[in-house]
CSV table of C-alpha atoms in Angstrom, one decimal:
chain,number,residue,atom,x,y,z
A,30,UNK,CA,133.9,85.7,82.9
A,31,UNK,CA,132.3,87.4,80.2
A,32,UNK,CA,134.1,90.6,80.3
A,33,UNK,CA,137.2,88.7,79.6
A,34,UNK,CA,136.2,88.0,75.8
A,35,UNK,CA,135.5,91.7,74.7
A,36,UNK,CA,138.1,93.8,73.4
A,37,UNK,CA,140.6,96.0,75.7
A,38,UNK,CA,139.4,99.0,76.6
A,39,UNK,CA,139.9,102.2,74.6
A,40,UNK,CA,137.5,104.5,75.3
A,41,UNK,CA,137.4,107.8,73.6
A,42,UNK,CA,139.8,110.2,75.5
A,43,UNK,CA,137.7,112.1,78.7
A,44,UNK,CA,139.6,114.5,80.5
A,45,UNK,CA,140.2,113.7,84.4
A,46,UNK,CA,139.2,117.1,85.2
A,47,UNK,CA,135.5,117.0,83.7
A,48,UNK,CA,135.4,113.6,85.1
A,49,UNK,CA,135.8,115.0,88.7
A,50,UNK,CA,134.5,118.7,88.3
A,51,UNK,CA,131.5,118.4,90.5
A,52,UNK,CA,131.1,120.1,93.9
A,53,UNK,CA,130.4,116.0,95.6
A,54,UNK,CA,129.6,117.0,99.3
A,55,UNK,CA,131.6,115.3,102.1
A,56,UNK,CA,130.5,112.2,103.7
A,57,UNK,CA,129.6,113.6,106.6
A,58,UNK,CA,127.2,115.6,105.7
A,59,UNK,CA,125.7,112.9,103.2
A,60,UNK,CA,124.9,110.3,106.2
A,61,UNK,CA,124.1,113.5,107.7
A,62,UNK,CA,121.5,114.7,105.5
A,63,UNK,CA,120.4,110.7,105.0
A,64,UNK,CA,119.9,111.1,109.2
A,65,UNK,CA,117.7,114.5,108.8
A,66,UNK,CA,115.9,112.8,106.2
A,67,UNK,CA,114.6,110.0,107.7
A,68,UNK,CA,113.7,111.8,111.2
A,69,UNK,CA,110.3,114.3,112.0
A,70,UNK,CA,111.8,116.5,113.5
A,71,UNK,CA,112.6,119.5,111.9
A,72,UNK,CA,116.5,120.0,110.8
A,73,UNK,CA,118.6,121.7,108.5
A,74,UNK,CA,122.0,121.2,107.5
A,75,UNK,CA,124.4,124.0,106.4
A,76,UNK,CA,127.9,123.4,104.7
A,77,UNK,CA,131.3,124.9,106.2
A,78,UNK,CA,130.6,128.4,104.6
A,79,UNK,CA,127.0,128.7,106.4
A,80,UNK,CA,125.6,128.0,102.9
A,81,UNK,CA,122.1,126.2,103.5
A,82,UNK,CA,122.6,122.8,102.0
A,83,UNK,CA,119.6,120.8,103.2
A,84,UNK,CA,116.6,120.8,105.6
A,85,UNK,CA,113.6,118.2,105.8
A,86,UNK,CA,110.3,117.6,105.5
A,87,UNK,CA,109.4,118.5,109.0
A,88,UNK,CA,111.3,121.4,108.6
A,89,UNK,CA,109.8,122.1,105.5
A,90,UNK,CA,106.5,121.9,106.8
A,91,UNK,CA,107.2,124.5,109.6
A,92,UNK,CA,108.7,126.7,107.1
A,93,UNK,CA,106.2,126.3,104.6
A,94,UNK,CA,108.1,125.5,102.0
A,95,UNK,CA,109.9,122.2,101.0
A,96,UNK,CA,113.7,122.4,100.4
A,97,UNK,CA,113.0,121.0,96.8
A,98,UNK,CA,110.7,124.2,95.8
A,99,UNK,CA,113.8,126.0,97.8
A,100,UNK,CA,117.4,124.7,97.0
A,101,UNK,CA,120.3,125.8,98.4
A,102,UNK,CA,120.3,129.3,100.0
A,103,UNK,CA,123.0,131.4,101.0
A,104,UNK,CA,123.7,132.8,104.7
A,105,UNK,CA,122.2,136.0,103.8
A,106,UNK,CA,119.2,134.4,101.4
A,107,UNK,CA,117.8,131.9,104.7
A,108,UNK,CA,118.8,134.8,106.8
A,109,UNK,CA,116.6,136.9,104.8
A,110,UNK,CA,113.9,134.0,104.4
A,111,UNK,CA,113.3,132.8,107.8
A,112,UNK,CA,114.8,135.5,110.0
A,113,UNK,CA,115.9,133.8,112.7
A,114,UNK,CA,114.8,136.5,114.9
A,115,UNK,CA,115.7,136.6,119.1
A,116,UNK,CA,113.3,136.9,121.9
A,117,UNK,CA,112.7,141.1,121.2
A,118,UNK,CA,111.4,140.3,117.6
A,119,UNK,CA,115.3,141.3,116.4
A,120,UNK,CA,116.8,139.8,113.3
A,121,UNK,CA,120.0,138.1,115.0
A,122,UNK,CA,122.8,138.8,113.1
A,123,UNK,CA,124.7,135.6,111.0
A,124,UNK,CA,127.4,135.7,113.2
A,125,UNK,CA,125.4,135.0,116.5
A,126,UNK,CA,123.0,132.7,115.1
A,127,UNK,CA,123.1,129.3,117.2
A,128,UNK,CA,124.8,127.1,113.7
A,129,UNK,CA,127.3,129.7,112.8
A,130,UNK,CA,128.4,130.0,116.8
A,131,UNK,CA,128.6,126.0,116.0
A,132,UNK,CA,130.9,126.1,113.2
A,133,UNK,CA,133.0,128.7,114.7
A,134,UNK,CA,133.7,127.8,117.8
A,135,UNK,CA,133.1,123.4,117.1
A,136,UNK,CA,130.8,123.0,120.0
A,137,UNK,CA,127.2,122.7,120.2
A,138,UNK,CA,125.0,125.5,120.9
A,139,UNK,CA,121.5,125.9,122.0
A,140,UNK,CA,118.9,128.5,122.1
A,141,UNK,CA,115.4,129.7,121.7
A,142,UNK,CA,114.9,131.7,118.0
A,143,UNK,CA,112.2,132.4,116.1
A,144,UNK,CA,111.7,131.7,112.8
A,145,UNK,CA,109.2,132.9,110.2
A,146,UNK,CA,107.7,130.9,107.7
A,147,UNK,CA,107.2,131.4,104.1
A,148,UNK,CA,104.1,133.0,104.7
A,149,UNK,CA,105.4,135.3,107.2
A,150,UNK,CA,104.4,133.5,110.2
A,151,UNK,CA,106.7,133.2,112.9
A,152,UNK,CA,107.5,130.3,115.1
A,153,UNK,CA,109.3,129.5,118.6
A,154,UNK,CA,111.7,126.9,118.3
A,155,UNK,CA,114.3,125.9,120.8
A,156,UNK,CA,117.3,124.7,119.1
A,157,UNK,CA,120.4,122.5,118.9
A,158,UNK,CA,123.3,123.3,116.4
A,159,UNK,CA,125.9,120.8,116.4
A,160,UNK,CA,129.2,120.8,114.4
A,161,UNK,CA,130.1,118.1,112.1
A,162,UNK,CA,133.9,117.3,112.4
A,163,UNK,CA,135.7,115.5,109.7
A,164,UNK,CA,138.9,113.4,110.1
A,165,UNK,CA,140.8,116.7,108.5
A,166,UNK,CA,138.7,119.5,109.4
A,167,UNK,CA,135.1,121.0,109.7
A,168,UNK,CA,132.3,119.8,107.5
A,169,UNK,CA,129.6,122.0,108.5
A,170,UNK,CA,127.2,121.5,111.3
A,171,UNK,CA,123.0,120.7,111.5
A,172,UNK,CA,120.5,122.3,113.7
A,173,UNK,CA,117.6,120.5,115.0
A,174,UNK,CA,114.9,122.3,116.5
A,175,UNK,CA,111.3,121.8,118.2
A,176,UNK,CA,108.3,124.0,118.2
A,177,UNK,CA,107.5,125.0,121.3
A,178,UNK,CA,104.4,125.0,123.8
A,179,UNK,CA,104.0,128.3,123.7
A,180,UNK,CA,104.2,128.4,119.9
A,181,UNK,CA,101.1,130.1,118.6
A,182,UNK,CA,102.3,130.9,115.5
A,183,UNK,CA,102.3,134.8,115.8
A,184,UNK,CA,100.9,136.9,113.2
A,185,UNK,CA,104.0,137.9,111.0
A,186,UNK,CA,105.9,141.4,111.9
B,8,UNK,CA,146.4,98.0,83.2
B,9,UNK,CA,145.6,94.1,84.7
B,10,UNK,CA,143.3,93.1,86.8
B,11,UNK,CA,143.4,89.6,88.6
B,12,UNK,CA,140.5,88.8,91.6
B,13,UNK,CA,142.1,86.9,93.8
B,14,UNK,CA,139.3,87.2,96.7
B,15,UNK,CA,135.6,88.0,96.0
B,16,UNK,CA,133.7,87.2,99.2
B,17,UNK,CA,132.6,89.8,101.8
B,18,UNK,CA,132.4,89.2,105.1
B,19,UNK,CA,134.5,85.8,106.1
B,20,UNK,CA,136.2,83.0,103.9
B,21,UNK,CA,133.4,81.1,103.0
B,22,UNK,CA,135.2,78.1,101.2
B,23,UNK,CA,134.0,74.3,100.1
B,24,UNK,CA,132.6,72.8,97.4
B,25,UNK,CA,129.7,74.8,97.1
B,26,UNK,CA,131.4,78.2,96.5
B,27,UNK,CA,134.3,76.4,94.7
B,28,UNK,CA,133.0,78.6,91.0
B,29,UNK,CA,133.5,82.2,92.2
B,30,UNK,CA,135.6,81.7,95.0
B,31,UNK,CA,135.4,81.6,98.9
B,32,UNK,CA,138.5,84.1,99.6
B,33,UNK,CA,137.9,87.8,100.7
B,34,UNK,CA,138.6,90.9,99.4
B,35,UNK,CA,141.8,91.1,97.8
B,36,UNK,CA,142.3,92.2,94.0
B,37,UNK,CA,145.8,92.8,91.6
B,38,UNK,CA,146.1,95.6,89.7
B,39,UNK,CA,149.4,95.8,87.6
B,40,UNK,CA,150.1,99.0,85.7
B,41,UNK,CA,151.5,99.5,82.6
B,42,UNK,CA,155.3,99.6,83.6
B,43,UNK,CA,154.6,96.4,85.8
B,44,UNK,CA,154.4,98.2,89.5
B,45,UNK,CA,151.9,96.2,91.7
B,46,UNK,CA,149.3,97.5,93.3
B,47,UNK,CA,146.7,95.6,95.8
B,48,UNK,CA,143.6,95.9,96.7
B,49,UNK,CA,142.8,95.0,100.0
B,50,UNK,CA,144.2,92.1,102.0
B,51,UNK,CA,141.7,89.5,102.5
B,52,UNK,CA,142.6,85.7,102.5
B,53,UNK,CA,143.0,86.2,99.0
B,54,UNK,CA,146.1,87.8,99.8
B,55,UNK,CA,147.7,84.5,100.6
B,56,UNK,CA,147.5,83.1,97.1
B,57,UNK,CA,148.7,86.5,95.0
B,58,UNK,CA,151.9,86.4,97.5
B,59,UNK,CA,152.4,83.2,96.4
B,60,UNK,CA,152.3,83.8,92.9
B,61,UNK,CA,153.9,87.1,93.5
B,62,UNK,CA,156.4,84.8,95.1
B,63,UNK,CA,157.2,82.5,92.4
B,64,UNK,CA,157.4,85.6,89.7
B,65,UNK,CA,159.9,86.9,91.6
B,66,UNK,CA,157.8,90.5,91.5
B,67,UNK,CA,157.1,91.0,95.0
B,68,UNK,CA,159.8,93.7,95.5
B,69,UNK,CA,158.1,96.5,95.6
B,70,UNK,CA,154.3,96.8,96.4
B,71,UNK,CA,151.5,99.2,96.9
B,72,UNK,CA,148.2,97.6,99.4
B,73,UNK,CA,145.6,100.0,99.5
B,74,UNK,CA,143.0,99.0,102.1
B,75,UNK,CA,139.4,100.1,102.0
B,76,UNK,CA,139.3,99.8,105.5
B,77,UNK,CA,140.1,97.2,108.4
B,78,UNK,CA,137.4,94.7,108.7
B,79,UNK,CA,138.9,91.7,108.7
B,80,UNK,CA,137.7,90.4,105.8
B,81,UNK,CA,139.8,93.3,104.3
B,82,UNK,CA,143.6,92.6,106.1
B,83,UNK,CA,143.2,89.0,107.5
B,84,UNK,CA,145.6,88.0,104.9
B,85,UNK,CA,148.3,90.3,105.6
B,86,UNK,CA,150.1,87.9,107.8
B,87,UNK,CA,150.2,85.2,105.2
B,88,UNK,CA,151.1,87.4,102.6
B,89,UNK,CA,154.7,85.6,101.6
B,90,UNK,CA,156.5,89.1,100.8
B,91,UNK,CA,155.8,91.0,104.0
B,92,UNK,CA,158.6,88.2,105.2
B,93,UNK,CA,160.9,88.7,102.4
B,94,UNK,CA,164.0,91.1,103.1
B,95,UNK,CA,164.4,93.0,100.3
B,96,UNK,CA,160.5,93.8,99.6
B,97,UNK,CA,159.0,97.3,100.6
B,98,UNK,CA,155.6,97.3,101.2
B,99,UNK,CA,153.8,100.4,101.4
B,100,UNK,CA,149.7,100.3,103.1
B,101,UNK,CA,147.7,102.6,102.4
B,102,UNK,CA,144.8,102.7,104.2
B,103,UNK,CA,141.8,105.6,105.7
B,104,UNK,CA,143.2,108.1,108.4
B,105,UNK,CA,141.0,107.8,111.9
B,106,UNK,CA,141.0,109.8,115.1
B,107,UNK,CA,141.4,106.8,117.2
B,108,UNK,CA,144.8,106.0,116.2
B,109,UNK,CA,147.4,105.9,113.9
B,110,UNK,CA,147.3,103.2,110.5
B,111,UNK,CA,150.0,101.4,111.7
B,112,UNK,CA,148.8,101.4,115.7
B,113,UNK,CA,144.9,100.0,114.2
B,114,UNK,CA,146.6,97.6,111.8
B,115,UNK,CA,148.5,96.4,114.9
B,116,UNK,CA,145.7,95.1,116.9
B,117,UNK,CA,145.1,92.6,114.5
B,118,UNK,CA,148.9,91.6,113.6
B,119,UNK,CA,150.0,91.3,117.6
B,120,UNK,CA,149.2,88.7,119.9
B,121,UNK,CA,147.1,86.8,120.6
B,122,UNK,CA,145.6,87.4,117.2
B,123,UNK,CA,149.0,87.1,115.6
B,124,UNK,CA,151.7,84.9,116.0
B,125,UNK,CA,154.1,87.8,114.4
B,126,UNK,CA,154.2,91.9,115.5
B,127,UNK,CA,154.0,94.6,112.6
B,128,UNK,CA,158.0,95.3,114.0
B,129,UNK,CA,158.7,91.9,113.7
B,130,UNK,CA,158.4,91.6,109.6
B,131,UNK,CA,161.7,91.7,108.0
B,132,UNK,CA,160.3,93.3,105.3
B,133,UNK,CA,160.5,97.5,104.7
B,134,UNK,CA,157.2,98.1,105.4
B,135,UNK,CA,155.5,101.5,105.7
B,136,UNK,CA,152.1,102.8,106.5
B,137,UNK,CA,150.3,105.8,104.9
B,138,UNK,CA,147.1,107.6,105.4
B,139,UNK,CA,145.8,107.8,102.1
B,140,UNK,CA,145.5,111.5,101.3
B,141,UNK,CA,142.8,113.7,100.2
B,142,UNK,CA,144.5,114.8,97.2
B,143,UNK,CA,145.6,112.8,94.3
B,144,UNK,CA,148.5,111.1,94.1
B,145,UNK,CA,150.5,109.2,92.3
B,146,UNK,CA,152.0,105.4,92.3
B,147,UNK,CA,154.5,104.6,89.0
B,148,UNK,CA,152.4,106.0,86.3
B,149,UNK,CA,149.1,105.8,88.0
B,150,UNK,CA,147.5,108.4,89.6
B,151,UNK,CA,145.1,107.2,92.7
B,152,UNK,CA,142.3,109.2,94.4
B,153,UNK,CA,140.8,108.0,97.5
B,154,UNK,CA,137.6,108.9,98.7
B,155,UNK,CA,135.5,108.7,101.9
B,156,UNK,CA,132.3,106.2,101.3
B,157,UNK,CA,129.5,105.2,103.2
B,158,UNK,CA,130.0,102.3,105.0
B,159,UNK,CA,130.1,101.3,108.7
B,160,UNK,CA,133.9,103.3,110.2
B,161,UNK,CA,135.9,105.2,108.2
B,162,UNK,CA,136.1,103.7,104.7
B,163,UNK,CA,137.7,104.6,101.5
B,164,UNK,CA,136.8,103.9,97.9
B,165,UNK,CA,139.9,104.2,95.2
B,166,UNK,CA,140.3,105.2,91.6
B,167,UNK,CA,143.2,104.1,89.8
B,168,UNK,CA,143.7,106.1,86.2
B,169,UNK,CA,146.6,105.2,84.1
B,170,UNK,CA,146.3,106.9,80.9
B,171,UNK,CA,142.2,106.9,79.8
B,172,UNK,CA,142.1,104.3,81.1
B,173,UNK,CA,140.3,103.8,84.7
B,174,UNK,CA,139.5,101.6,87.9
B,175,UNK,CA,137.3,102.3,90.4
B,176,UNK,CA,137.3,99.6,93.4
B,177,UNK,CA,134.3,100.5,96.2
B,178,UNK,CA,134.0,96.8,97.6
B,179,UNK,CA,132.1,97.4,100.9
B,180,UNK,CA,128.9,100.5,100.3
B,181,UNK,CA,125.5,101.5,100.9
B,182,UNK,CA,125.1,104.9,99.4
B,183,UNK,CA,121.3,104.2,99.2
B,184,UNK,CA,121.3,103.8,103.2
B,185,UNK,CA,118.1,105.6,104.7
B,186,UNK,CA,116.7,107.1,101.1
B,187,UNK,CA,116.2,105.9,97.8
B,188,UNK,CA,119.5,106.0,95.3
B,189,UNK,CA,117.2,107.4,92.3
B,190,UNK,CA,116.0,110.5,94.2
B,191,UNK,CA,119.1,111.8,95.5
B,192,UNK,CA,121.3,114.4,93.2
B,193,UNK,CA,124.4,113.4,92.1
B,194,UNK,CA,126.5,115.6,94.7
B,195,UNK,CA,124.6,113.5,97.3
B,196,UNK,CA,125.4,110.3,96.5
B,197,UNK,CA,128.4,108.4,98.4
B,198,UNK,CA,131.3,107.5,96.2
B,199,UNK,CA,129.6,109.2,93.0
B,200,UNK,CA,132.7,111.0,91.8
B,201,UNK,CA,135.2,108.7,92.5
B,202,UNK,CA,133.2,106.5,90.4
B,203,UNK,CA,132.1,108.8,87.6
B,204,UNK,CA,132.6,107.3,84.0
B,205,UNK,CA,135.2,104.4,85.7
B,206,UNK,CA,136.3,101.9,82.2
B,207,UNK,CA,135.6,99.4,85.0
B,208,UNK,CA,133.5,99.5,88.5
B,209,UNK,CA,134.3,96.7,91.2
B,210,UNK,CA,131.1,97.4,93.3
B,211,UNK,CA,129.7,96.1,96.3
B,212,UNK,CA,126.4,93.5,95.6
B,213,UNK,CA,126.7,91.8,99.1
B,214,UNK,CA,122.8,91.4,98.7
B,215,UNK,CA,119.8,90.5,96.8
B,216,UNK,CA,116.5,92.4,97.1
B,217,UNK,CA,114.9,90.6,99.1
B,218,UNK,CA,117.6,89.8,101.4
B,219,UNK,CA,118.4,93.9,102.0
B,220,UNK,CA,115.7,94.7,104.1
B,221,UNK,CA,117.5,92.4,106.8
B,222,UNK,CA,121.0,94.5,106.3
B,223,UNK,CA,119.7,97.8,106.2
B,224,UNK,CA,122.4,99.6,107.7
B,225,UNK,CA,124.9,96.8,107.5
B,226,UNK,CA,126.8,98.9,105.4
B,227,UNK,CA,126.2,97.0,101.9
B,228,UNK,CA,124.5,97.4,99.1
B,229,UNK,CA,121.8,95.4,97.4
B,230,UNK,CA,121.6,94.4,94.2
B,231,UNK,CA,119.1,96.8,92.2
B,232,UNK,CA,121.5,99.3,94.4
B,233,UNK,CA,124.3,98.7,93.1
B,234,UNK,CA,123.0,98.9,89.0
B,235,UNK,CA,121.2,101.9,90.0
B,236,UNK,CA,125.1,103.1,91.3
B,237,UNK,CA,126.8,101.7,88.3
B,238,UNK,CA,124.0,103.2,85.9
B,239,UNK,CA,123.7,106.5,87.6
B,240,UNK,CA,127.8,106.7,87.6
B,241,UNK,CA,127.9,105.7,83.4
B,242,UNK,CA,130.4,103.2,84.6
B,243,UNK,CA,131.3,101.5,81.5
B,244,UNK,CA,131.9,98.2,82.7
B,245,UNK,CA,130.7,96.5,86.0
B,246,UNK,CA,132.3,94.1,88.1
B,247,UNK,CA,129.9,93.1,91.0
B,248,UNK,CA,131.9,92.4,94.5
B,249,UNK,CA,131.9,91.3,97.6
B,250,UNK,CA,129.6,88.7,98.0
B,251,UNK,CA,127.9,87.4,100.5
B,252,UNK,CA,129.4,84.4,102.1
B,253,UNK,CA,125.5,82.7,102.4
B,254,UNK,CA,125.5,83.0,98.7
B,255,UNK,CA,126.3,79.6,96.9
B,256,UNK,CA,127.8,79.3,93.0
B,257,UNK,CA,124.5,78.3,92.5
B,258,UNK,CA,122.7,81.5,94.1
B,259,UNK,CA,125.4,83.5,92.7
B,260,UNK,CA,124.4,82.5,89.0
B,261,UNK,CA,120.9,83.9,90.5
B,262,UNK,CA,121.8,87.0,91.3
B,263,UNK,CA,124.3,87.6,88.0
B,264,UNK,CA,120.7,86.4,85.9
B,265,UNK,CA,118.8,89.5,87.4
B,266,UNK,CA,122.0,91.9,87.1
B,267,UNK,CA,122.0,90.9,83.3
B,268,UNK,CA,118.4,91.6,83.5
B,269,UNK,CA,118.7,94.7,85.5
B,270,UNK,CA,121.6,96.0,83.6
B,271,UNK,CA,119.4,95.9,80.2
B,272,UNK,CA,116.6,97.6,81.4
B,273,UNK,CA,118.7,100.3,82.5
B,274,UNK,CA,119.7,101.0,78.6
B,275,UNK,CA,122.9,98.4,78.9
B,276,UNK,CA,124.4,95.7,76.9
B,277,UNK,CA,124.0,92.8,79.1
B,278,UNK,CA,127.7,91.9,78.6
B,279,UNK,CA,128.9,94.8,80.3
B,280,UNK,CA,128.3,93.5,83.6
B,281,UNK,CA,129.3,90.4,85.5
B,282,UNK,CA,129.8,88.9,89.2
B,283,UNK,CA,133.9,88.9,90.3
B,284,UNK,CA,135.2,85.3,89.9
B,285,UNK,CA,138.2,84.3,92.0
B,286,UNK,CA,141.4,84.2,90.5
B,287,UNK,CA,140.1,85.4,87.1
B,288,UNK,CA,141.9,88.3,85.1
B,289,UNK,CA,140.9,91.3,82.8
B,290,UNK,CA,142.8,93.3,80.4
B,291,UNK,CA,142.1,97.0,80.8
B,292,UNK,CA,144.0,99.0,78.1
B,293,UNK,CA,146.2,101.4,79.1
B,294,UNK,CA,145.6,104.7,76.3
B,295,UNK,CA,148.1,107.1,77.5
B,296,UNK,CA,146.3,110.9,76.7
B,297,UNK,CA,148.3,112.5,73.6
C-alpha cells in the first residue's frame, strides 16, 4: 500500500468547528430532493421552518422561473411570489397553506390552490403535501401538485 | 491513531486464490487511538481475524464496534468475534437508530436461531448496544460524529478526530444516486460534512464506470463517484473500500490504475490515493491542538 511509505500525518492545525460549520441538510430531504429531481411533475420541498429549500424543473416551468435563477425563499418571500391563493382569488394565509398544515399536524394534506407564476399568471393546481419524518423528529415535508383541466392560466389579479 | 483493514470486500466473502492480494473478507476495519482504546469498524468476516489477534494481544478488554449499518456483510462476523465470548470483555455496538426496532432486537435476528447457533443473551461477555447519537461524542480521547448517508436503510457514516488528526469511514454510499455529484451544492451532498477535510477517507468504490449503470440505486458508488466525493470533500488522503466481490486482484489493480489517473486530473498527487488491502496498516499521527 502506497500510503504506508509517506510520512505520518501532520496537517496544519484546522479547527473542528470550521470543518463542520455548514448548514448540510438532512438525509431525508437530500434523497428527497434527488426524488423531485428526477420526476415531471411539478414539486417543491420546504425545510422544517417552511423555508423553501427546493423545487424542480417542472415546477419551475409552471412557475416560470427555475429554482437556480430563485434560491432559497422564505415562507413569506414564496408566499409573496407565488401566492398560493384559494378558490375566491384570496391569498391563503402561511399557516393554512396545504405544506405548513403537513408539517404541523405530520399528515398529508390535499387541496386545490392557485398559484401565480413569475409573470403574474395564475395556475389551478391540486395538491399533495406530505411530511417527511426523520428517525428523531420532523425534516420538513414536499408538495407535489398537477395542473389542472380546467387550468387556463387566468390573466394575473 | 492506527489503522489496520482487516476486511475490504462489499457485499459477501469473496475468498480464493484470485482475491488472495486485497483480500476476500468484508467490512471490518481497526482503529486504535492514541492511549490504545480500540475501536472497530464494522463486523464483517474480517472481524474473525482482528478478534484473533485481539486475542493473542491480550487487548480485547474493552471495545468500541461501530456498525454502519446491518447488512450482513457489515455484522456477519460478530459471532466469531473471539472476545464477545470472553468474560471479562465489554463490548459496546454502536450502530444507526430505526423505527422498526430497537439495535439490540435488529442485531438479534441475525445472532438467534436458526441463523445463530448462540443468542445475543447468551454471550458471556458485557455487551451493550447504543444508538449512535446525533451529537458528538466521545470514546477515550476521540471524539466520533455519526452521520446519516445515503444508502439503502438507515445507514451511518463516522468520523473519528483525535487531535488534528481525522478518519472518516463511509464504506457503503451513493450520494450521486439520481443526479450528477458535480452539480449539487455542498449542503446537498450525502455524507459531505462528515467527510469535509478527513486526514484519511475510507470510501465506498464498489464499482467501475461502466459497471454503475447496472447498480444504479444499489446503494454504491462508482468509481469517478467516489474521486469526485473525495475531491469535492479535500479529503487529504483516500482509501477506496468496499469492493466488489466480482472484482479480481487483477481487476482491482484496474480500477486503482484509473483512480491514480482520476485522482491527478482532479489536481492530486497520485500517491494520495489507493484501494484498502486486507490486513494492511497505516499510521495516522495523532497532533493533539495546543
Amino acid at each position: 500500500m502506497r500510503l504506508r511509505t509517506r510520512p505520518p500525518l501532520a496537517p496544519a492545525p484546522r479547527p473542528i468547528v470550521a470543518l463542520m460549520e455548514s448548514a448540510q441538510k438532512p438525509l431525508e430531504l437530500i434523497l428527497a430532493r434527488n426524488l423531485l429531481s428526477s420526476i415531471s411533475t411539478p414539486a417543491f420541498l420546504v425545510d422544517r421552518d417552511g423555508v423553501l429549500i427546493f423545487y424542480n424543473d417542472a415546477a419551475g416551468v409552471l412557475l416560470g422561473k427555475a429554482f437556480e435563477e430563485r434560491g432559497t425563499m422564505s415562507p413569506e418571500e414564496w408566499g409573496q411570489t407565488f401566492g398560493p391563493f384559494d378558490e375566491h382569488d384570496e391569498a391563503i394565509p402561511f399557516e393554512q397553506l396545504p405544506i405548513t398544515r403537513a408539517l404541523r399536524d405530520g399528515r398529508p394534506v390535499h387541496a386545490h390552490i392557485h398559484l401565480r407564476s413569475a409573470s403574474g399568471e395564475r395556475h389551478r393546481v391540486e395538491l399533495s403535501a406530505l411530511p417527511i419524518v426523520g428517525t428523531e423528529s420532523f425534516r420538513g415535508a414536499m408538495a407535489i401538485f398537477w395542473p389542472t383541466a380546467d387550468n387556463g392560466a387566468e390573466a394575473g389579479a | 491513531m492506527k489503522l489496520t483493514v482487516w476486511g475490504a470486500r462489499g457485499s459477501v466473502p469473496a475468498p480464493g486464490p484470485e482475491t488472495v492480494r486485497y483480500g476476500g473478507n468484508t467490512s471490518c476495519v481497526q482503529v486504535e487511538l492514541s492511549d490504545g482504546t480500540q475501536v472497530i469498524l464494522d463486523a464483517g468476516t474480517g472481524i474473525r481475524g482482528l478478534g484473533l489477534a485481539l486475542d493473542r494481544a491480550a487487548a480485547g478488554g474493552r471495545v468500541n464496534i461501530l456498525l454502519t449499518h446491518l447488512h450482513l456483510d457489515h455484522i456477519q462476523g460478530l459471532v466469531f468475534f473471539a472476545p464477545a465470548f470472553k468474560p471479562d470483555s465489554n463490548i459496546t455496538i454502536w450502530g444507526p437508530a430505526s423505527a422498526e426496532g430497537s439495535l439490540q432486537e435488529r442485531i438479534a435476528r441475525y445472532v438467534s436461531a436458526p441463523l445463530s447457533p448462540i443468542e445475543v443473551r447468551e454471550l458471556p461477555c458485557d455487551v451493550h448496544f447504543q444508538d449512535a447519537p446525533e451529537s458528538e461524542w466521545e470514546i477515550g480521547p476521540a471524539r466520533i460524529t455519526a452521520a446519516s448517508v445515503a444508502h439503502r436503510g438507515p445507514t451511518l457514516g463516522y468520523r473519528i478526530t483525535e487531535g488534528d488528526t481525522s478518519l472518516c469511514y463511509i464504506p457503503d454510499h451513493e450520494p450521486a444516486l439520481g443526479v450528477p455529484l458535480d452539480t449539487l451544492d455542498d449542503e446537498w451532498v450525502s455524507g459531505f460534512d462528515l467527510a469535509r477535510g478527513a486526514s484519511l477517507l475510507l470510501h465506498d468504490c464498489q464499482y467501475s464506470d461502466e459497471e454503475y449503470g447496472e447498480h444504479v440505486g444499489w446503494g454504491h458508488s462508482r468509481l469517478s463517484d467516489a474521486l469526485t466525493f473525495a475531491h469535492r470533500t479535500e479529503a487529504e488522503r483516500v482509501l477506496l473500500f468496499h469492493h466488489d466481490p466480482l472484482h479480481s486482484d487483477d481487476a482491482l489493480d484496474a480500477i486503482y490504475e484509473s483512480a491514480a489517473a482520476g485522482w491527478a486530473e482532479r489536481g492530486h498527487d497520485p500517491g494520495e490515493i489507493e484501494l484498502a488491502i486486507e490486513r494492511e496498516s497505516l499510521d495516522l499521527r495523532a497532533v493533539t491542538a495546543a
